[in-house]
Amino acid sequence: MSKRILLKNARLLDPATRLDRTGDLLVVGETIADVGTLENASADSVIECDGKALIPGLVDMRVQIREPGEEHKENLTSAAHAAAAGGITSMVCLPNTQPVIDDQSLVEFIAREARKIGLVKIFPYAAATRGLQGKELTEMGLLTGVGAVGFTDGVKPIASAQVMRLALSYARTFDQLIVQHAEEPSLTNDAGMNECEWATRLGLPGIPAAAETIMVDRDLRLVELTGGRLHFAHVSTADSIDAIRKAKARGLNVTCDTAPPYFTLNETAVGDYRSFAKLSPPLRSEADRLAVLDGIADGTIDAIASDHSPHDQDSKRLPFAQAESGAVGLETLLALTLAPVHQNKLDLLDALAALTCKPADILRLKLGRLAAGHPADLALIDIDRPWRIEASKFKSKSKNSPFDTLPVQGRALRSIVNGKTIFELES
Amino acid sequence: MSADAPSPAEPCSFYRYRHLLGIEGLHPPEIAGLLDLSDSYVEQSRQSEKKSAILRGRTLINLFFENSTRTRTSFELAGKRLGGDVINMSVDSSSVKKGETLIDTAMTLNAMHCDVLVIRHGESGAVKLLSEKVNCAVINAGDGSHEHPTQALLDALTIRRRKGRIDGLQVAICGDVAHSRVARSNIYLLTAMGARVRVIAPPTLLPNSIDRLGVEVFHDMREGLEGCDIVMMLRLQTERMKSAFVPSQREYFHFFGLDYEKLGAAKPDALIMHPGPMNRGVEIDTDVADDIDRSLIHQQVEMGVAVRMACLDVLAQNHAAFLANKPNNPKSGTGLK
């Protein structure tokens, strides 16, 4: 007989149904059995929630794990622990590993290792083109069969319009998602920051915001042409968000996500060549940052992902232009997404939807809901709890966070996957 | 200061920084102080006995990650004229692709108790990064497209000695501003000291929002040179041609090269400067470059040594103060920034 766990006296928050009430949740085995007032339900164990928020576990749709190939930066186990500590119960990893995840055996490897680790659920994106070379499509059908949840060239854009057209068209055969890092490569000037006055003062080349907008505009036309299903990763500019807003109004099958740095920081965070603030796409202007917040608030931006990009000291302690791009994010995703909620700039359930049910829906995964019959992937969080981000305490192997020492509010107290507690915050 | 220097443990009175990484953020009295001290060193360099003992016992290392003859020689002469021990290190750029090597190289020199480290590097911000890792004083001898502070100081000294002032002058900086550390340092210095600065270049050679640095922008030489007291030409690097920032040398010279015809738009007594090395016939006509009445190019080189003597003097002084006050005694703060 399956084990029955009762989570009692919680603030139940289900963004998919906009449920926000005090109550209880019953888990039987690996599944949510009931949600409501269940004081008298019989259970093998009871978890007292003390009125804290019980939400669907976070679904992080953009994580770089670095296994296989660069395990000194991060591996599946360390990433899983970091995710669990951040209230994340499912994450999708990018194929930009060494070797590239572009064939069945590597997709199976990720799935097998994730099962062995037994913490957070890990789903792989497979490469859209072989070796991420942007030329030949991967075996999308076979890769779908072994569990790829979408196709992307990772941190590289699918640059050729023809290849993108084929990818979008061919993926339709399997109703699959193409995920694009939208950036016109010939406009990036090999740069690592936004093109702006700050870059001019630092003597650094800049990437114009138009590099993103142009690629978004192009790809929207290709979605129109092909009827494919396209998702833009980490959108960062006002113009690209506006283009997506208009495309959605026209009924195009397009979605997008952003990551906390793009609504928390702007280009000035680069300061005096802080390589921890070197991201791809780069941190943009203040107007762009505000546009990202607006985009989340009005639903143009569907999801918020951590965009977790672990790098060791040696990859970051370099002259700015030579340093790697990216920041870790698994352990700060929740708190940074709650920041605009605490500032009354974003509705709580909207923010949580972008972290749970909406990414799950884009990925066609039956996740991200507090509803009977759904997997018991849950996060018990204290929405108001103040704490200070300390990169040195991250469970992630890499500590490259531009948010080190930042005071924030909101923290995961417990993470549950398939009914099993995989993380509990030490009090 | 050279004659009646205060006790060695006191930092310089007008320049209270440990390093010289850039001009941006320096205040006019700090710049004026460095220029005044440089003036005194011009005289020293013109005597047959050029050597003093200001830096006796101090070690100065020129660490050049990018090729340079004139700047390195200028620093070397400056160090030697002040009686310091000067070592030149040219690090082949190909062997320093990895950043560990970059920081490790600096740490190694640091462990040798170098007093002043003069660094040139091809990447913007690299000198600042190294300054955070070492104990010694660091002078930025040019980092990427960021800053080249001693060049701006020597340009300012050249102008001040010839024109008697900087305040109120109209200065035009012409050419590849986008990739020029000389242009940035000069813009910061000249605007801080009250000059009105214009930049003249095709838009492909101007960086984003350059007007926000307090300069007027022109794309036409004759318009931009109108009424100018000083015309500063920048070197056009030939690799910029390959990247199609400009279509050809011929076209560039036709529209942006300085010849007598275009110079006619400037004031009749306008002076010409160039940080060198020059591309004759690309950004500057040979006759103009060699015009002894108008061209300050050789004076710039002379002032360069004096300015570097002043910078070495000041930073060595501050470094000694830093060392003398370092042993965990919070009360012995030197006020060094």
GROMACS .gro file of N, CA and C in nm, chain A residues 118-237:
model
  360
  118GLY      N    1   1.829   1.047  -0.817
  118GLY     CA    2   1.701   1.039  -0.748
  118GLY      C    3   1.659   1.163  -0.674
  119LEU      N    4   1.702   1.278  -0.718
  119LEU     CA    5   1.658   1.401  -0.653
  119LEU      C    6   1.560   1.473  -0.745
  120VAL      N    7   1.608   1.579  -0.806
  120VAL     CA    8   1.525   1.659  -0.896
  120VAL      C    9   1.505   1.584  -1.027
  121LYS      N   10   1.391   1.604  -1.092
  121LYS     CA   11   1.370   1.546  -1.225
  121LYS      C   12   1.451   1.628  -1.326
  122ILE      N   13   1.524   1.558  -1.410
  122ILE     CA   14   1.607   1.626  -1.510
  122ILE      C   15   1.563   1.581  -1.649
  123PHE      N   16   1.523   1.677  -1.730
  123PHE     CA   17   1.483   1.649  -1.868
  123PHE      C   18   1.584   1.714  -1.961
  124PRO      N   19   1.626   1.645  -2.064
  124PRO     CA   20   1.722   1.708  -2.156
  124PRO      C   21   1.655   1.771  -2.278
  125TYR      N   22   1.709   1.886  -2.316
  125TYR     CA   23   1.690   1.932  -2.454
  125TYR      C   24   1.798   1.861  -2.533
  126ALA      N   25   1.767   1.823  -2.655
  126ALA     CA   26   1.872   1.774  -2.742
  126ALA      C   27   1.912   1.886  -2.838
  127ALA      N   28   2.030   1.869  -2.897
  127ALA     CA   29   2.075   1.969  -2.994
  127ALA      C   30   1.980   1.972  -3.113
  128ALA      N   31   1.960   2.092  -3.166
  128ALA     CA   32   1.877   2.104  -3.286
  128ALA      C   33   1.958   2.067  -3.409
  129THR      N   34   2.088   2.096  -3.404
  129THR     CA   35   2.175   2.058  -3.516
  129THR      C   36   2.292   1.977  -3.462
  130ARG      N   37   2.341   1.887  -3.545
  130ARG     CA   38   2.451   1.798  -3.504
  130ARG      C   39   2.571   1.878  -3.457
  131GLY      N   40   2.619   1.844  -3.338
  131GLY     CA   41   2.738   1.910  -3.284
  131GLY      C   42   2.719   2.059  -3.261
  132LEU      N   43   2.594   2.103  -3.259
  132LEU     CA   44   2.562   2.246  -3.245
  132LEU      C   45   2.629   2.328  -3.356
  133GLN      N   46   2.649   2.264  -3.471
  133GLN     CA   47   2.720   2.332  -3.579
  133GLN      C   48   2.629   2.421  -3.664
  134GLY      N   49   2.497   2.409  -3.641
  134GLY     CA   50   2.406   2.496  -3.715
  134GLY      C   51   2.385   2.455  -3.859
  135LYS      N   52   2.419   2.328  -3.891
  135LYS     CA   53   2.410   2.287  -4.032
  135LYS      C   54   2.307   2.177  -4.055
  136GLU      N   55   2.334   2.056  -3.997
  136GLU     CA   56   2.243   1.944  -4.022
  136GLU      C   57   2.155   1.920  -3.900
  137LEU      N   58   2.028   1.891  -3.925
  137LEU     CA   59   1.936   1.864  -3.814
  137LEU      C   60   1.972   1.734  -3.745
  138THR      N   61   1.943   1.726  -3.617
  138THR     CA   62   1.961   1.601  -3.543
  138THR      C   63   1.841   1.508  -3.570
  139GLU      N   64   1.852   1.385  -3.521
  139GLU     CA   65   1.743   1.288  -3.540
  139GLU      C   66   1.630   1.317  -3.443
  140MET      N   67   1.553   1.418  -3.474
  140MET     CA   68   1.456   1.470  -3.378
  140MET      C   69   1.354   1.366  -3.334
  141GLY      N   70   1.313   1.283  -3.427
  141GLY     CA   71   1.212   1.182  -3.393
  141GLY      C   72   1.266   1.080  -3.294
  142LEU      N   73   1.383   1.027  -3.325
  142LEU     CA   74   1.443   0.927  -3.237
  142LEU      C   75   1.477   0.988  -3.101
  143LEU      N   76   1.525   1.111  -3.103
  143LEU     CA   77   1.561   1.178  -2.977
  143LEU      C   78   1.437   1.205  -2.893
  144THR      N   79   1.327   1.240  -2.961
  144THR     CA   80   1.202   1.258  -2.888
  144THR      C   81   1.162   1.126  -2.821
  145GLY      N   82   1.182   1.019  -2.894
  145GLY     CA   83   1.146   0.888  -2.842
  145GLY      C   84   1.217   0.851  -2.713
  146VAL      N   85   1.339   0.898  -2.696
  146VAL     CA   86   1.411   0.864  -2.573
  146VAL      C   87   1.401   0.974  -2.467
  147GLY      N   88   1.324   1.078  -2.496
  147GLY     CA   89   1.294   1.170  -2.386
  147GLY      C   90   1.338   1.314  -2.403
  148ALA      N   91   1.388   1.352  -2.521
  148ALA     CA   92   1.421   1.494  -2.540
  148ALA      C   93   1.292   1.575  -2.536
  149VAL      N   94   1.293   1.685  -2.460
  149VAL     CA   95   1.170   1.765  -2.447
  149VAL      C   96   1.170   1.886  -2.540
  150GLY      N   97   1.274   1.900  -2.619
  150GLY     CA   98   1.280   2.012  -2.711
  150GLY      C   99   1.416   2.012  -2.777
  151PHE      N  100   1.433   2.103  -2.873
  151PHE     CA  101   1.558   2.107  -2.948
  151PHE      C  102   1.612   2.249  -2.952
  152THR      N  103   1.740   2.259  -2.925
  152THR     CA  104   1.801   2.392  -2.919
  152THR      C  105   1.950   2.378  -2.947
  153ASP      N  106   2.011   2.484  -2.995
  153ASP     CA  107   2.156   2.484  -3.006
  153ASP      C  108   2.219   2.550  -2.884
  154GLY      N  109   2.144   2.554  -2.775
  154GLY     CA  110   2.199   2.594  -2.647
  154GLY      C  111   2.227   2.742  -2.639
  155VAL      N  112   2.353   2.775  -2.613
  155VAL     CA  113   2.389   2.915  -2.599
  155VAL      C  114   2.421   2.978  -2.734
  156LYS      N  115   2.412   2.897  -2.840
  156LYS     CA  116   2.435   2.951  -2.974
  156LYS      C  117   2.301   2.968  -3.045
  157PRO      N  118   2.287   3.073  -3.123
  157PRO     CA  119   2.166   3.084  -3.203
  157PRO      C  120   2.170   2.987  -3.321
  158ILE      N  121   2.053   2.944  -3.366
  158ILE     CA  122   2.047   2.876  -3.495
  158ILE      C  123   2.051   2.991  -3.597
  159ALA      N  124   2.170   3.010  -3.654
  159ALA     CA  125   2.196   3.135  -3.725
  159ALA      C  126   2.137   3.136  -3.866
  160SER      N  127   2.147   3.022  -3.935
  160SER     CA  128   2.100   3.019  -4.073
  160SER      C  129   1.947   3.017  -4.077
  161ALA      N  130   1.891   3.107  -4.155
  161ALA     CA  131   1.745   3.113  -4.165
  161ALA      C  132   1.690   2.985  -4.226
  162GLN      N  133   1.765   2.928  -4.320
  162GLN     CA  134   1.719   2.805  -4.384
  162GLN      C  135   1.718   2.689  -4.284
  163VAL      N  136   1.824   2.678  -4.204
  163VAL     CA  137   1.829   2.570  -4.105
  163VAL      C  138   1.716   2.589  -4.003
  164MET      N  139   1.693   2.712  -3.963
  164MET     CA  140   1.585   2.738  -3.868
  164MET      C  141   1.450   2.702  -3.929
  165ARG      N  142   1.434   2.735  -4.055
  165ARG     CA  143   1.309   2.701  -4.122
  165ARG      C  144   1.289   2.550  -4.121
  166LEU      N  145   1.395   2.477  -4.156
  166LEU     CA  146   1.384   2.331  -4.159
  166LEU      C  147   1.358   2.274  -4.020
  167ALA      N  148   1.428   2.328  -3.920
  167ALA     CA  149   1.410   2.278  -3.783
  167ALA      C  150   1.266   2.296  -3.738
  168LEU      N  151   1.212   2.416  -3.762
  168LEU     CA  152   1.074   2.443  -3.721
  168LEU      C  153   0.976   2.352  -3.796
  169SER      N  154   1.001   2.335  -3.926
  169SER     CA  155   0.911   2.251  -4.007
  169SER      C  156   0.919   2.106  -3.964
  170TYR      N  157   1.043   2.056  -3.954
  170TYR     CA  158   1.060   1.914  -3.928
  170TYR      C  159   1.011   1.877  -3.788
  171ALA      N  160   1.036   1.967  -3.691
  171ALA     CA  161   0.994   1.939  -3.553
  171ALA      C  162   0.842   1.926  -3.543
  172ARG      N  163   0.770   1.982  -3.639
  172ARG     CA  164   0.623   1.970  -3.638
  172ARG      C  165   0.580   1.825  -3.648
  173THR      N  166   0.660   1.746  -3.718
  173THR     CA  167   0.627   1.604  -3.734
  173THR      C  168   0.602   1.539  -3.598
  174PHE      N  169   0.680   1.583  -3.499
  174PHE     CA  170   0.672   1.521  -3.366
  174PHE      C  171   0.614   1.618  -3.264
  175ASP      N  172   0.552   1.724  -3.314
  175ASP     CA  173   0.495   1.828  -3.229
  175ASP      C  174   0.598   1.876  -3.128
  176GLN      N  175   0.720   1.897  -3.175
  176GLN     CA  176   0.828   1.932  -3.082
  176GLN      C  177   0.858   2.082  -3.082
  177LEU      N  178   0.923   2.122  -2.974
  177LEU     CA  179   0.955   2.261  -2.948
  177LEU      C  180   1.097   2.293  -2.994
  178ILE      N  181   1.113   2.407  -3.060
  178ILE     CA  182   1.246   2.458  -3.089
  178ILE      C  183   1.273   2.575  -2.994
  179VAL      N  184   1.389   2.573  -2.931
  179VAL     CA  185   1.425   2.680  -2.837
  179VAL      C  186   1.542   2.758  -2.896
  180GLN      N  187   1.523   2.887  -2.908
  180GLN     CA  188   1.624   2.971  -2.975
  180GLN      C  189   1.687   3.071  -2.880
  181HIS      N  190   1.820   3.078  -2.882
  181HIS     CA  191   1.894   3.189  -2.820
  181HIS      C  192   1.899   3.296  -2.928
  182ALA      N  193   1.815   3.396  -2.914
  182ALA     CA  194   1.795   3.490  -3.024
  182ALA      C  195   1.902   3.599  -3.025
  183GLU      N  196   1.994   3.585  -3.116
  183GLU     CA  197   2.100   3.685  -3.127
  183GLU      C  198   2.161   3.672  -3.267
  184GLU      N  199   2.156   3.778  -3.344
  184GLU     CA  200   2.215   3.776  -3.478
  184GLU      C  201   2.367   3.777  -3.462
  185PRO      N  202   2.434   3.666  -3.495
  185PRO     CA  203   2.576   3.655  -3.458
  185PRO      C  204   2.667   3.756  -3.527
  186SER      N  205   2.629   3.801  -3.647
  186SER     CA  206   2.719   3.894  -3.715
  186SER      C  207   2.713   4.034  -3.653
  187LEU      N  208   2.620   4.056  -3.561
  187LEU     CA  209   2.610   4.188  -3.498
  187LEU      C  210   2.667   4.193  -3.357
  188THR      N  211   2.722   4.081  -3.311
  188THR     CA  212   2.763   4.081  -3.169
  188THR      C  213   2.901   4.141  -3.145
  189ASN      N  214   2.979   4.166  -3.250
  189ASN     CA  215   3.112   4.229  -3.235
  189ASN      C  216   3.202   4.152  -3.139
  190ASP      N  217   3.180   4.025  -3.120
  190ASP     CA  218   3.255   3.946  -3.020
  190ASP      C  219   3.252   4.013  -2.883
  191ALA      N  220   3.143   4.078  -2.855
  191ALA     CA  221   3.138   4.159  -2.733
  191ALA      C  222   3.074   4.083  -2.619
  192GLY      N  223   3.089   4.137  -2.497
  192GLY     CA  224   3.034   4.073  -2.379
  192GLY      C  225   2.943   4.162  -2.300
  193MET      N  226   2.917   4.284  -2.351
  193MET     CA  227   2.822   4.369  -2.279
  193MET      C  228   2.736   4.446  -2.377
  194ASN      N  229   2.634   4.509  -2.322
  194ASN     CA  230   2.541   4.583  -2.406
  194ASN      C  231   2.612   4.702  -2.469
  195GLU      N  232   2.573   4.737  -2.590
  195GLU     CA  233   2.628   4.857  -2.653
  195GLU      C  234   2.565   4.979  -2.588
  196CYS      N  235   2.646   5.058  -2.520
  196CYS     CA  236   2.591   5.169  -2.443
  196CYS      C  237   2.705   5.261  -2.401
  197GLU      N  238   2.669   5.371  -2.337
  197GLU     CA  239   2.769   5.466  -2.288
  197GLU      C  240   2.868   5.396  -2.195
  198TRP      N  241   2.817   5.307  -2.110
  198TRP     CA  242   2.904   5.239  -2.014
  198TRP      C  243   3.012   5.159  -2.086
  199ALA      N  244   2.972   5.088  -2.191
  199ALA     CA  245   3.070   5.010  -2.269
  199ALA      C  246   3.172   5.104  -2.333
  200THR      N  247   3.125   5.217  -2.382
  200THR     CA  248   3.217   5.314  -2.443
  200THR      C  249   3.320   5.360  -2.341
  201ARG      N  250   3.275   5.389  -2.220
  201ARG     CA  251   3.368   5.434  -2.116
  201ARG      C  252   3.467   5.325  -2.078
  202LEU      N  253   3.421   5.201  -2.076
  202LEU     CA  254   3.510   5.091  -2.040
  202LEU      C  255   3.600   5.051  -2.157
  203GLY      N  256   3.573   5.105  -2.274
  203GLY     CA  257   3.652   5.067  -2.391
  203GLY      C  258   3.622   4.925  -2.436
  204LEU      N  259   3.500   4.882  -2.413
  204LEU     CA  260   3.460   4.746  -2.454
  204LEU      C  261   3.365   4.754  -2.572
  205PRO      N  262   3.380   4.661  -2.666
  205PRO     CA  263   3.281   4.658  -2.773
  205PRO      C  264   3.145   4.618  -2.716
  206GLY      N  265   3.039   4.656  -2.785
  206GLY     CA  266   2.905   4.628  -2.732
  206GLY      C  267   2.821   4.548  -2.830
  207ILE      N  268   2.724   4.475  -2.774
  207ILE     CA  269   2.625   4.405  -2.855
  207ILE      C  270   2.501   4.493  -2.858
  208PRO      N  271   2.459   4.539  -2.975
  208PRO     CA  272   2.341   4.625  -2.977
  208PRO      C  273   2.215   4.544  -2.946
  209ALA      N  274   2.118   4.609  -2.884
  209ALA     CA  275   1.991   4.543  -2.855
  209ALA      C  276   1.929   4.488  -2.984
  210ALA      N  277   1.957   4.555  -3.095
  210ALA     CA  278   1.901   4.513  -3.223
  210ALA      C  279   1.944   4.372  -3.262
  211ALA      N  280   2.058   4.325  -3.211
  211ALA     CA  281   2.103   4.189  -3.245
  211ALA      C  282   1.997   4.087  -3.201
  212GLU      N  283   1.935   4.113  -3.086
  212GLU     CA  284   1.829   4.022  -3.039
  212GLU      C  285   1.699   4.046  -3.115
  213THR      N  286   1.664   4.172  -3.131
  213THR     CA  287   1.538   4.204  -3.195
  213THR      C  288   1.532   4.151  -3.338
  214ILE      N  289   1.643   4.167  -3.410
  214ILE     CA  290   1.646   4.123  -3.550
  214ILE      C  291   1.623   3.973  -3.559
  215MET      N  292   1.686   3.896  -3.469
  215MET     CA  293   1.670   3.751  -3.473
  215MET      C  294   1.527   3.711  -3.434
  216VAL      N  295   1.471   3.781  -3.336
  216VAL     CA  296   1.332   3.752  -3.297
  216VAL      C  297   1.239   3.782  -3.415
  217ASP      N  298   1.260   3.897  -3.478
  217ASP     CA  299   1.175   3.933  -3.593
  217ASP      C  300   1.185   3.828  -3.703
  218ARG      N  301   1.307   3.787  -3.734
  218ARG     CA  302   1.327   3.688  -3.839
  218ARG      C  303   1.257   3.558  -3.805
  219ASP      N  304   1.278   3.511  -3.681
  219ASP     CA  305   1.223   3.382  -3.644
  219ASP      C  306   1.070   3.384  -3.637
  220LEU      N  307   1.015   3.499  -3.601
  220LEU     CA  308   0.868   3.508  -3.599
  220LEU      C  309   0.813   3.489  -3.740
  221ARG      N  310   0.884   3.545  -3.839
  221ARG     CA  311   0.842   3.525  -3.979
  221ARG      C  312   0.851   3.377  -4.015
  222LEU      N  313   0.954   3.310  -3.964
  222LEU     CA  314   0.971   3.168  -3.997
  222LEU      C  315   0.866   3.082  -3.928
  223VAL      N  316   0.822   3.124  -3.811
  223VAL     CA  317   0.712   3.052  -3.744
  223VAL      C  318   0.586   3.066  -3.828
  224GLU      N  319   0.566   3.187  -3.879
  224GLU     CA  320   0.451   3.212  -3.964
  224GLU      C  321   0.455   3.124  -4.089
  225LEU      N  322   0.576   3.112  -4.142
  225LEU     CA  323   0.595   3.036  -4.265
  225LEU      C  324   0.576   2.886  -4.244
  226THR      N  325   0.620   2.837  -4.129
  226THR     CA  326   0.626   2.692  -4.108
  226THR      C  327   0.516   2.637  -4.019
  227GLY      N  328   0.458   2.723  -3.935
  227GLY     CA  329   0.362   2.672  -3.836
  227GLY      C  330   0.429   2.595  -3.724
  228GLY      N  331   0.560   2.610  -3.710
  228GLY     CA  332   0.633   2.540  -3.603
  228GLY      C  333   0.607   2.602  -3.467
  229ARG      N  334   0.662   2.535  -3.366
  229ARG     CA  335   0.642   2.578  -3.228
  229ARG      C  336   0.777   2.629  -3.177
  230LEU      N  337   0.784   2.759  -3.148
  230LEU     CA  338   0.913   2.822  -3.115
  230LEU      C  339   0.909   2.887  -2.978
  231HIS      N  340   1.020   2.869  -2.907
  231HIS     CA  341   1.035   2.933  -2.775
  231HIS      C  342   1.165   3.012  -2.775
  232PHE      N  343   1.155   3.141  -2.740
  232PHE     CA  344   1.275   3.223  -2.728
  232PHE      C  345   1.326   3.218  -2.585
  233ALA      N  346   1.452   3.182  -2.570
  233ALA     CA  347   1.511   3.179  -2.437
  233ALA      C  348   1.561   3.318  -2.398
  234HIS      N  349   1.562   3.341  -2.270
  234HIS     CA  350   1.612   3.465  -2.207
  234HIS      C  351   1.602   3.590  -2.294
  235VAL      N  352   1.481   3.634  -2.318
  235VAL     CA  353   1.464   3.760  -2.391
  235VAL      C  354   1.503   3.874  -2.297
  236SER      N  355   1.563   3.978  -2.356
  236SER     CA  356   1.622   4.082  -2.270
  236SER      C  357   1.597   4.224  -2.319
  237THR      N  358   1.533   4.241  -2.434
  237THR     CA  359   1.518   4.379  -2.482
  237THR      C  360   1.370   4.417  -2.498
   0.00000   0.00000   0.00000
